[in-house]
Amino acid sequence: GFFKIVGGGTVHLPLWKSLTLHTSLNGGILQPLTYGGLCPSSTTSHISDRFFVGGPLQLRGFLPSGIGPRAATGGSSTPGGDALGGDFFYTATMAASIPFPGISFLRDNGVRLMAFGNMGTLTGLGPSLSWESIARSSRAAVGGGLTVGTSFGRLEATYAIPLRYSPRDARRSVQAGLGFTFG
């Protein structure tokens, strides 16, 4: 058995005229449990239960499942090694947006110009997990792009420059994403 929790929050704050600040923080932890010996005493989580981090709506500048622990080797599509997932993650984003300047058709249809910075990490649990190791393993990227809210979700196209990354991370500067909100 295991204990798994995921949480997060987002704040959109209008600052000045049409400038809006957007911040978000998300995280999760997966802890295997033994239930007093009723379950195997494995301290290793199963890959299908782990978190995977990356992608245009989670950690821009990195492919989906682009950061974190990786297998020693991978196929032709994953030269840095296949993603193994992790038991702890966080992502943090700060962005600013304005209505698209100049072209009234885009502005009138809700297209916004944005600049962002994001960071995050994905790692396993263990005795070496500390605030220092979390900070040391964090990845970061900055960039800009276009975003528009639609009736079915947020659509965005971005260009990101990864500033802090591992040589085995799967990075991607140009990305497009579609985010859905339910409820």
PDB file of C-alpha atoms in Angstrom, residues 18-20 96-115 144-151 153-157:
ATOM      1  CA  SER A  18      -4.554  45.324 -18.155  1.00  0.00           C
ATOM      2  CA  LEU A  19      -1.471  43.711 -16.546  1.00  0.00           C
ATOM      3  CA  THR A  20      -2.227  40.505 -14.646  1.00  0.00           C
ATOM      4  CA  ALA A  96       2.598  38.192 -16.217  1.00  0.00           C
ATOM      5  CA  SER A  97       0.190  38.760 -19.095  1.00  0.00           C
ATOM      6  CA  ILE A  98      -1.340  41.618 -21.060  1.00  0.00           C
ATOM      7  CA  PRO A  99      -3.956  41.712 -23.822  1.00  0.00           C
ATOM      8  CA  PHE A 100      -2.321  41.171 -27.220  1.00  0.00           C
ATOM      9  CA  PRO A 101      -1.114  44.612 -28.341  1.00  0.00           C
ATOM     10  CA  GLY A 102      -1.813  46.037 -31.765  1.00  0.00           C
ATOM     11  CA  ILE A 103      -4.065  43.512 -33.497  1.00  0.00           C
ATOM     12  CA  SER A 104      -7.611  44.196 -32.300  1.00  0.00           C
ATOM     13  CA  PHE A 105      -8.991  40.855 -33.595  1.00  0.00           C
ATOM     14  CA  LEU A 106      -6.620  38.932 -31.296  1.00  0.00           C
ATOM     15  CA  ARG A 107      -7.102  41.268 -28.343  1.00  0.00           C
ATOM     16  CA  ASP A 108     -10.916  41.244 -28.716  1.00  0.00           C
ATOM     17  CA  ASN A 109     -10.910  37.431 -28.701  1.00  0.00           C
ATOM     18  CA  GLY A 110      -8.990  37.162 -25.428  1.00  0.00           C
ATOM     19  CA  VAL A 111      -5.483  36.433 -26.734  1.00  0.00           C
ATOM     20  CA  ARG A 112      -2.878  37.535 -24.193  1.00  0.00           C
ATOM     21  CA  LEU A 113       0.882  37.998 -24.422  1.00  0.00           C
ATOM     22  CA  MET A 114       2.720  36.464 -21.470  1.00  0.00           C
ATOM     23  CA  ALA A 115       6.159  36.186 -19.930  1.00  0.00           C
ATOM     24  CA  GLY A 144       7.127  33.975 -23.281  1.00  0.00           C
ATOM     25  CA  GLY A 145       4.181  33.184 -25.446  1.00  0.00           C
ATOM     26  CA  LEU A 146       0.529  33.574 -26.268  1.00  0.00           C
ATOM     27  CA  THR A 147      -2.394  32.295 -24.235  1.00  0.00           C
ATOM     28  CA  VAL A 148      -6.155  32.381 -24.668  1.00  0.00           C
ATOM     29  CA  GLY A 149      -8.971  31.190 -22.455  1.00  0.00           C
ATOM     30  CA  THR A 150     -11.614  29.246 -24.374  1.00  0.00           C
ATOM     31  CA  SER A 151     -14.895  27.623 -23.369  1.00  0.00           C
ATOM     32  CA  GLY A 153      -9.897  25.324 -21.478  1.00  0.00           C
ATOM     33  CA  ARG A 154      -6.707  27.346 -21.772  1.00  0.00           C
ATOM     34  CA  LEU A 155      -4.748  27.166 -25.015  1.00  0.00           C
ATOM     35  CA  GLU A 156      -1.156  28.381 -25.107  1.00  0.00           C
ATOM     36  CA  ALA A 157       1.897  28.468 -27.336  1.00  0.00           C
TER      37      ALA A 157
END
